[in-house]
Amino acid sequence: MSAEDWQIVWFTAWVSALSTIVILPFGLAAALLLARCHWPGKSVVETILSLPLVMPPVATGLILLKLLGRRGALGGFLHDTLHLDIVFTWLGVLVALSIMSFPLLVRTVRVAFEEVNPRLEQIARTMGATDVRVFWTITVPLAARGILAGMMLAFARALGEFGATIMVAGNIPGKTSTLSLAIFQSVQLGQDSHAFRLLSLSVTLAFAAVWTSEYLARRKRTSFSAASGKAQGL
């Protein structure tokens, strides 16, 4: 492994972690709304949030490219007012990873919120707790393992993202090259041994993230079953 390879691994890991942190507050808000609220058109919102999971990643990347490019609505505004470019920069990688991993975070955290007993939240409110305090002292602690599991799944999804990233950020060595892009480039150049070395690192990181998520989910189910059994016994 060369210094350039380790730089790619480090860049992929930290930008994936950053994308997970960036989407976390939005993911928590969306998951809470979907788990606790009902309104007309809710199914439409759920469908829109899930689209990146089923659409071709390159299609999502093309939408982002048109939106965030200098001639796009948002990209043009950012360029003209803040002199900030997103396309073909590390920010483009961050946006692509965030969009592609957001649905997994929302779906996992939503399930965790739905398993929290609403009566506990209602009891806290009758004792004078505000909705914000109930959320941070009751809902989040009880759903903590599910939230962490969702974060690990989002991180794992970000690690392996390819299609949207190459559309929005390209594959610029030292600037936007991620593990998946570097593997693709190595295969294109006939450097199979190099591609397999990068592949082994990618599989290791993804396995660790998914295993952690599954471990947290199992612990959550075990704790929930134990608590339910204890409650029935009382």
mmCIF file of C-alpha atoms in Angstrom, residues 9-231:
data_model
loop_
_atom_site.group_PDB
_atom_site.id
_atom_site.type_symbol
_atom_site.label_atom_id
_atom_site.label_comp_id
_atom_site.label_asym_id
_atom_site.label_seq_id
_atom_site.Cartn_x
_atom_site.Cartn_y
_atom_site.Cartn_z
ATOM 1 C CA VAL A 9 -8.627 5.244 2.500
ATOM 2 C CA TRP A 10 -8.373 8.119 4.975
ATOM 3 C CA PHE A 11 -10.312 10.493 2.722
ATOM 4 C CA THR A 12 -13.067 7.923 2.169
ATOM 5 C CA ALA A 13 -13.359 7.152 5.888
ATOM 6 C CA TRP A 14 -13.465 10.713 7.170
ATOM 7 C CA VAL A 15 -15.772 12.098 4.484
ATOM 8 C CA SER A 16 -18.131 9.137 5.057
ATOM 9 C CA ALA A 17 -18.091 9.826 8.801
ATOM 10 C CA LEU A 18 -18.654 13.535 8.191
ATOM 11 C CA SER A 19 -21.590 12.848 5.875
ATOM 12 C CA THR A 20 -23.153 10.682 8.595
ATOM 13 C CA ILE A 21 -22.767 13.479 11.144
ATOM 14 C CA VAL A 22 -24.167 16.062 8.721
ATOM 15 C CA ILE A 23 -27.337 14.085 7.979
ATOM 16 C CA LEU A 24 -27.904 12.984 11.598
ATOM 17 C CA PRO A 25 -30.014 15.957 12.809
ATOM 18 C CA PHE A 26 -32.092 15.940 9.621
ATOM 19 C CA GLY A 27 -32.455 12.171 9.844
ATOM 20 C CA LEU A 28 -33.623 12.344 13.460
ATOM 21 C CA ALA A 29 -36.181 15.022 12.610
ATOM 22 C CA ALA A 30 -37.503 13.152 9.573
ATOM 23 C CA ALA A 31 -37.661 9.829 11.422
ATOM 24 C CA LEU A 32 -39.497 11.397 14.368
ATOM 25 C CA LEU A 33 -42.063 13.067 12.106
ATOM 26 C CA LEU A 34 -42.683 9.824 10.219
ATOM 27 C CA ALA A 35 -42.912 7.786 13.415
ATOM 28 C CA ARG A 36 -45.105 10.109 15.470
ATOM 29 C CA CYS A 37 -47.106 12.331 13.100
ATOM 30 C CA HIS A 38 -49.825 11.741 10.541
ATOM 31 C CA TRP A 39 -50.751 14.198 7.811
ATOM 32 C CA PRO A 40 -52.154 14.157 4.271
ATOM 33 C CA GLY A 41 -49.474 13.253 1.774
ATOM 34 C CA LYS A 42 -47.287 11.449 4.292
ATOM 35 C CA SER A 43 -46.893 8.495 1.936
ATOM 36 C CA VAL A 44 -45.624 10.867 -0.764
ATOM 37 C CA VAL A 45 -42.943 12.203 1.604
ATOM 38 C CA GLU A 46 -41.954 8.657 2.563
ATOM 39 C CA THR A 47 -41.650 7.739 -1.099
ATOM 40 C CA ILE A 48 -39.515 10.775 -1.928
ATOM 41 C CA LEU A 49 -37.173 10.071 0.980
ATOM 42 C CA SER A 50 -36.768 6.469 -0.185
ATOM 43 C CA LEU A 51 -36.097 7.286 -3.841
ATOM 44 C CA PRO A 52 -32.264 7.280 -3.567
ATOM 45 C CA LEU A 53 -32.505 3.641 -2.457
ATOM 46 C CA VAL A 54 -34.249 2.504 -5.633
ATOM 47 C CA MET A 55 -33.142 5.005 -8.283
ATOM 48 C CA PRO A 56 -29.909 4.339 -10.204
ATOM 49 C CA PRO A 57 -27.159 6.202 -8.318
ATOM 50 C CA VAL A 58 -26.018 7.848 -11.557
ATOM 51 C CA ALA A 59 -29.539 9.262 -11.990
ATOM 52 C CA THR A 60 -29.385 10.774 -8.517
ATOM 53 C CA GLY A 61 -25.923 12.075 -9.347
ATOM 54 C CA LEU A 62 -27.188 13.678 -12.556
ATOM 55 C CA ILE A 63 -29.933 15.483 -10.639
ATOM 56 C CA LEU A 64 -27.384 16.751 -8.132
ATOM 57 C CA LEU A 65 -25.022 17.770 -10.934
ATOM 58 C CA LYS A 66 -27.707 19.879 -12.613
ATOM 59 C CA LEU A 67 -28.802 21.370 -9.298
ATOM 60 C CA LEU A 68 -25.364 22.118 -7.842
ATOM 61 C CA GLY A 69 -23.443 23.057 -10.987
ATOM 62 C CA ARG A 70 -22.586 26.694 -11.671
ATOM 63 C CA ARG A 71 -25.551 26.899 -14.023
ATOM 64 C CA GLY A 72 -27.847 25.138 -11.583
ATOM 65 C CA ALA A 73 -30.348 26.885 -9.335
ATOM 66 C CA LEU A 74 -28.552 26.198 -6.066
ATOM 67 C CA GLY A 75 -25.018 25.894 -7.398
ATOM 68 C CA GLY A 76 -25.261 29.165 -9.297
ATOM 69 C CA PHE A 77 -26.515 30.962 -6.205
ATOM 70 C CA LEU A 78 -23.692 29.585 -4.043
ATOM 71 C CA HIS A 79 -21.093 30.486 -6.665
ATOM 72 C CA ASP A 80 -22.351 34.031 -7.208
ATOM 73 C CA THR A 81 -22.992 34.940 -3.582
ATOM 74 C CA LEU A 82 -20.461 32.902 -1.593
ATOM 75 C CA HIS A 83 -17.953 32.066 -4.359
ATOM 76 C CA LEU A 84 -18.431 28.442 -3.326
ATOM 77 C CA ASP A 85 -18.222 25.571 -5.796
ATOM 78 C CA ILE A 86 -19.538 22.126 -4.902
ATOM 79 C CA VAL A 87 -19.290 20.152 -8.138
ATOM 80 C CA PHE A 88 -15.919 18.419 -8.667
ATOM 81 C CA THR A 89 -14.712 19.262 -5.145
ATOM 82 C CA TRP A 90 -14.659 17.308 -1.890
ATOM 83 C CA LEU A 91 -17.930 19.049 -1.023
ATOM 84 C CA GLY A 92 -19.463 17.270 -4.000
ATOM 85 C CA VAL A 93 -18.341 13.960 -2.512
ATOM 86 C CA LEU A 94 -19.863 14.961 0.818
ATOM 87 C CA VAL A 95 -23.206 15.889 -0.759
ATOM 88 C CA ALA A 96 -23.372 12.690 -2.826
ATOM 89 C CA LEU A 97 -22.603 10.465 0.162
ATOM 90 C CA SER A 98 -25.089 12.327 2.343
ATOM 91 C CA ILE A 99 -27.951 12.033 -0.148
ATOM 92 C CA MET A 100 -27.339 8.353 -0.850
ATOM 93 C CA SER A 101 -27.037 7.294 2.804
ATOM 94 C CA PHE A 102 -29.851 9.474 4.201
ATOM 95 C CA PRO A 103 -32.720 7.021 3.485
ATOM 96 C CA LEU A 104 -31.031 4.178 5.371
ATOM 97 C CA LEU A 105 -30.552 6.397 8.412
ATOM 98 C CA VAL A 106 -34.170 7.560 8.366
ATOM 99 C CA ARG A 107 -35.656 4.078 7.935
ATOM 100 C CA THR A 108 -33.585 2.564 10.751
ATOM 101 C CA VAL A 109 -34.111 5.422 13.201
ATOM 102 C CA ARG A 110 -37.818 5.548 12.423
ATOM 103 C CA VAL A 111 -38.204 1.918 13.498
ATOM 104 C CA ALA A 112 -36.284 2.700 16.692
ATOM 105 C CA PHE A 113 -38.602 5.629 17.494
ATOM 106 C CA GLU A 114 -41.704 3.534 16.766
ATOM 107 C CA GLU A 115 -40.579 0.956 19.348
ATOM 108 C CA VAL A 116 -40.397 3.574 22.100
ATOM 109 C CA ASN A 117 -43.531 3.334 24.262
ATOM 110 C CA PRO A 118 -45.507 6.580 23.765
ATOM 111 C CA ARG A 119 -46.924 6.236 27.296
ATOM 112 C CA LEU A 120 -43.520 6.974 28.751
ATOM 113 C CA GLU A 121 -43.390 10.210 26.776
ATOM 114 C CA GLN A 122 -46.945 11.108 27.843
ATOM 115 C CA ILE A 123 -46.133 10.504 31.505
ATOM 116 C CA ALA A 124 -43.126 12.822 31.243
ATOM 117 C CA ARG A 125 -45.301 15.539 29.681
ATOM 118 C CA THR A 126 -47.913 15.248 32.464
ATOM 119 C CA MET A 127 -45.072 15.888 34.927
ATOM 120 C CA GLY A 128 -44.276 19.174 33.207
ATOM 121 C CA ALA A 129 -41.540 18.177 30.776
ATOM 122 C CA THR A 130 -41.464 20.058 27.480
ATOM 123 C CA ASP A 131 -41.497 18.241 24.146
ATOM 124 C CA VAL A 132 -37.805 19.037 23.647
ATOM 125 C CA ARG A 133 -36.884 17.655 27.053
ATOM 126 C CA VAL A 134 -39.017 14.544 26.483
ATOM 127 C CA PHE A 135 -37.257 13.960 23.178
ATOM 128 C CA TRP A 136 -33.732 14.229 24.595
ATOM 129 C CA THR A 137 -34.304 12.524 27.961
ATOM 130 C CA ILE A 138 -36.857 9.835 27.054
ATOM 131 C CA THR A 139 -37.095 9.170 23.325
ATOM 132 C CA VAL A 140 -33.442 9.419 22.304
ATOM 133 C CA PRO A 141 -32.011 7.340 25.193
ATOM 134 C CA LEU A 142 -34.557 4.555 24.608
ATOM 135 C CA ALA A 143 -33.867 4.582 20.864
ATOM 136 C CA ALA A 144 -30.113 5.103 21.216
ATOM 137 C CA ARG A 145 -29.054 1.677 19.931
ATOM 138 C CA GLY A 146 -31.328 2.016 16.916
ATOM 139 C CA ILE A 147 -29.921 5.470 16.199
ATOM 140 C CA LEU A 148 -26.361 4.177 16.399
ATOM 141 C CA ALA A 149 -27.276 1.230 14.176
ATOM 142 C CA GLY A 150 -28.723 3.634 11.617
ATOM 143 C CA MET A 151 -25.585 5.754 11.737
ATOM 144 C CA MET A 152 -23.385 2.731 11.102
ATOM 145 C CA LEU A 153 -25.546 1.640 8.170
ATOM 146 C CA ALA A 154 -25.383 5.145 6.717
ATOM 147 C CA PHE A 155 -21.605 5.148 7.176
ATOM 148 C CA ALA A 156 -21.314 1.778 5.446
ATOM 149 C CA ARG A 157 -23.480 2.987 2.557
ATOM 150 C CA ALA A 158 -21.332 6.088 2.193
ATOM 151 C CA LEU A 159 -18.156 3.983 2.097
ATOM 152 C CA GLY A 160 -19.346 2.093 -0.969
ATOM 153 C CA GLU A 161 -21.005 4.922 -2.883
ATOM 154 C CA PHE A 162 -19.906 5.176 -6.520
ATOM 155 C CA GLY A 163 -22.481 6.301 -9.094
ATOM 156 C CA ALA A 164 -23.644 9.619 -7.637
ATOM 157 C CA THR A 165 -20.124 10.484 -6.495
ATOM 158 C CA ILE A 166 -18.502 10.114 -9.891
ATOM 159 C CA MET A 167 -21.243 12.250 -11.461
ATOM 160 C CA VAL A 168 -21.012 15.092 -8.940
ATOM 161 C CA ALA A 169 -17.346 15.031 -7.922
ATOM 162 C CA GLY A 170 -15.527 13.080 -10.616
ATOM 163 C CA ASN A 171 -12.392 11.111 -9.805
ATOM 164 C CA ILE A 172 -9.691 13.690 -9.176
ATOM 165 C CA PRO A 173 -6.604 12.095 -7.545
ATOM 166 C CA GLY A 174 -5.847 13.629 -4.171
ATOM 167 C CA LYS A 175 -9.077 15.640 -4.143
ATOM 168 C CA THR A 176 -12.211 13.574 -4.776
ATOM 169 C CA SER A 177 -10.966 10.012 -5.241
ATOM 170 C CA THR A 178 -12.692 7.535 -2.916
ATOM 171 C CA LEU A 179 -12.105 3.812 -2.470
ATOM 172 C CA SER A 180 -14.834 2.787 -4.902
ATOM 173 C CA LEU A 181 -13.638 5.257 -7.530
ATOM 174 C CA ALA A 182 -10.022 4.157 -7.079
ATOM 175 C CA ILE A 183 -11.018 0.488 -7.474
ATOM 176 C CA PHE A 184 -12.890 1.302 -10.674
ATOM 177 C CA GLN A 185 -9.924 3.252 -12.057
ATOM 178 C CA SER A 186 -7.481 0.455 -11.221
ATOM 179 C CA VAL A 187 -9.648 -2.096 -13.032
ATOM 180 C CA GLN A 188 -9.915 0.212 -16.037
ATOM 181 C CA LEU A 189 -6.115 0.501 -16.148
ATOM 182 C CA GLY A 190 -5.651 -3.265 -15.838
ATOM 183 C CA GLN A 191 -4.114 -2.994 -12.356
ATOM 184 C CA ASP A 192 -6.096 -5.864 -10.885
ATOM 185 C CA SER A 193 -3.721 -6.562 -7.984
ATOM 186 C CA HIS A 194 -3.959 -2.943 -6.879
ATOM 187 C CA ALA A 195 -7.740 -3.053 -7.234
ATOM 188 C CA PHE A 196 -7.940 -6.161 -5.024
ATOM 189 C CA ARG A 197 -5.796 -4.527 -2.331
ATOM 190 C CA LEU A 198 -8.163 -1.577 -2.225
ATOM 191 C CA LEU A 199 -11.098 -3.969 -2.363
ATOM 192 C CA SER A 200 -9.871 -5.825 0.717
ATOM 193 C CA LEU A 201 -9.709 -2.561 2.661
ATOM 194 C CA SER A 202 -13.154 -1.545 1.442
ATOM 195 C CA VAL A 203 -14.646 -4.898 2.461
ATOM 196 C CA THR A 204 -12.983 -4.703 5.878
ATOM 197 C CA LEU A 205 -14.362 -1.233 6.616
ATOM 198 C CA ALA A 206 -17.835 -2.115 5.335
ATOM 199 C CA PHE A 207 -17.894 -5.412 7.271
ATOM 200 C CA ALA A 208 -16.941 -3.643 10.504
ATOM 201 C CA ALA A 209 -19.657 -1.015 10.031
ATOM 202 C CA VAL A 210 -22.421 -3.487 9.122
ATOM 203 C CA TRP A 211 -21.408 -5.927 11.876
ATOM 204 C CA THR A 212 -21.546 -3.116 14.439
ATOM 205 C CA SER A 213 -24.987 -2.106 13.178
ATOM 206 C CA GLU A 214 -26.279 -5.681 13.404
ATOM 207 C CA TYR A 215 -24.760 -6.106 16.863
ATOM 208 C CA LEU A 216 -26.497 -2.964 18.114
ATOM 209 C CA ALA A 217 -29.782 -4.084 16.535
ATOM 210 C CA ARG A 218 -29.530 -7.491 18.248
ATOM 211 C CA ARG A 219 -28.778 -5.862 21.588
ATOM 212 C CA LYS A 220 -31.754 -3.565 21.100
ATOM 213 C CA ARG A 221 -34.118 -6.464 20.344
ATOM 214 C CA THR A 222 -32.793 -8.434 23.336
ATOM 215 C CA SER A 223 -33.225 -5.493 25.686
ATOM 216 C CA PHE A 224 -36.726 -4.828 24.347
ATOM 217 C CA SER A 225 -37.753 -8.478 24.799
ATOM 218 C CA ALA A 226 -36.370 -8.551 28.336
ATOM 219 C CA ALA A 227 -38.171 -5.347 29.249
ATOM 220 C CA SER A 228 -41.445 -6.643 27.785
ATOM 221 C CA GLY A 229 -41.147 -9.890 29.719
ATOM 222 C CA LYS A 230 -40.442 -8.030 32.940
ATOM 223 C CA ALA A 231 -43.437 -5.762 32.386
#
